[in-house]
């Protein structure tokens, strides 16, 4: 199967499904091949000893914007989700009635 880069961009899920079914897809750009998409085999996902190969990260850098967050203990009470929601409901909508009128 052959597809253009534009077609791949617009129909990626269908093209990936074709690869999953075993098809080998050549992606072209301006009429010349730029990539080959092929199905993953059992050999691709295991090392020479038959052990599952660890997956490498998709990006060589962190993608979580904040990283691990370490919040300080401010000494306040520990609230469960219902208590937090009730507190937030009490803070919002100052001057707005329940039907949305001010």
Coordinates of C-alpha atoms in Angstrom, one line a residue:
X1 CA 0.0 0.0 0.0
X2 CA 1.2 3.5 -0.7
X3 CA -0.1 6.8 0.7
X4 CA 0.9 10.4 0.6
X5 CA 2.0 12.3 3.7
X6 CA -1.2 14.4 3.5
X7 CA -3.4 11.3 3.2
X8 CA -1.6 9.7 6.2
X9 CA -2.1 12.8 8.2
X10 CA -5.9 12.8 7.4
X11 CA -6.4 9.1 7.7
X12 CA -3.8 7.9 10.2
X13 CA -6.2 5.6 12.2
X14 CA -7.3 3.8 9.0
X15 CA -3.7 3.4 7.8
X16 CA -2.5 2.2 11.2
X17 CA -5.3 -0.3 11.2
X18 CA -4.1 -1.6 7.8
X19 CA -0.6 -2.0 9.2
X20 CA -2.0 -3.8 12.2
X21 CA -3.7 -6.2 9.7
X22 CA -0.3 -6.9 8.3
X23 CA 0.0 -4.5 5.4
X24 CA 3.2 -2.6 4.7
X25 CA 2.6 1.0 3.9
X26 CA 5.0 3.4 2.1
X27 CA 4.4 7.1 2.8
X28 CA 5.5 9.5 0.1
X29 CA 6.1 13.2 0.0
X30 CA 6.2 15.0 -3.3
X31 CA 6.2 11.6 -5.1
X32 CA 9.2 10.1 -3.3
X33 CA 9.2 7.6 -0.4
X34 CA 10.0 9.1 3.0
X35 CA 8.8 6.4 5.4
X36 CA 7.8 2.8 5.6
X37 CA 5.2 1.7 8.1
X38 CA 5.1 -2.0 8.8
X39 CA 3.4 -4.2 11.4
X40 CA 5.2 -5.0 14.6
X41 CA 6.1 -8.7 14.9
X42 CA 6.8 -10.8 17.9
X43 CA 10.5 -10.5 17.0
X44 CA 10.3 -6.7 17.2
X45 CA 8.8 -6.7 20.7
X46 CA 11.3 -9.2 22.3
X47 CA 15.0 -9.3 22.8
X48 CA 17.3 -12.2 21.6
X49 CA 16.5 -14.1 24.8
X50 CA 12.8 -14.0 24.3
X51 CA 12.2 -11.5 27.1
X52 CA 9.9 -8.5 26.5
X53 CA 11.9 -5.5 25.3
X54 CA 11.3 -2.5 27.5
X55 CA 9.7 0.3 25.6
X56 CA 11.7 3.5 25.3
X57 CA 10.0 6.8 25.9
X58 CA 8.4 8.5 22.9
X59 CA 10.3 11.7 23.6
X60 CA 13.9 12.1 24.9
X61 CA 12.6 14.8 27.3
X62 CA 10.0 15.1 29.9
X63 CA 6.5 15.8 28.6
X64 CA 4.8 16.5 31.9
X65 CA 4.8 20.2 32.3
X66 CA 5.1 20.4 36.0
X67 CA 7.0 17.3 36.9
X68 CA 6.5 15.8 40.4
X69 CA 4.7 18.3 42.7
X70 CA 5.7 18.5 46.3
X71 CA 3.0 20.5 48.1
X72 CA 4.0 21.9 51.5
X73 CA 1.8 21.0 54.6
X74 CA 0.1 24.3 55.5
X75 CA -1.4 22.8 58.7
X76 CA -5.0 23.0 57.5
X77 CA -7.6 20.3 57.9
X78 CA -7.5 17.3 55.7
X79 CA -10.6 17.4 53.5
X80 CA -12.1 14.7 51.4
X81 CA -13.5 15.3 47.9
X82 CA -17.0 16.1 49.1
X83 CA -15.8 18.6 51.6
X84 CA -13.6 20.3 49.0
X85 CA -16.6 20.4 46.6
X86 CA -18.9 21.9 49.2
X87 CA -16.3 24.6 50.1
X88 CA -15.8 25.5 46.5
X89 CA -19.6 25.7 45.9
X90 CA -19.8 28.2 48.8
X91 CA -17.1 30.4 47.3
X92 CA -18.5 30.8 43.8
X93 CA -21.4 32.7 42.4
X94 CA -21.4 35.7 44.7
X95 CA -24.3 37.9 43.7
X96 CA -25.8 35.3 41.4
X97 CA -29.0 33.5 42.3
X98 CA -29.6 29.8 41.6
X99 CA -31.5 30.6 38.4
X100 CA -28.6 32.5 37.0
X101 CA -30.0 36.1 37.6
X102 CA -27.9 38.7 39.4

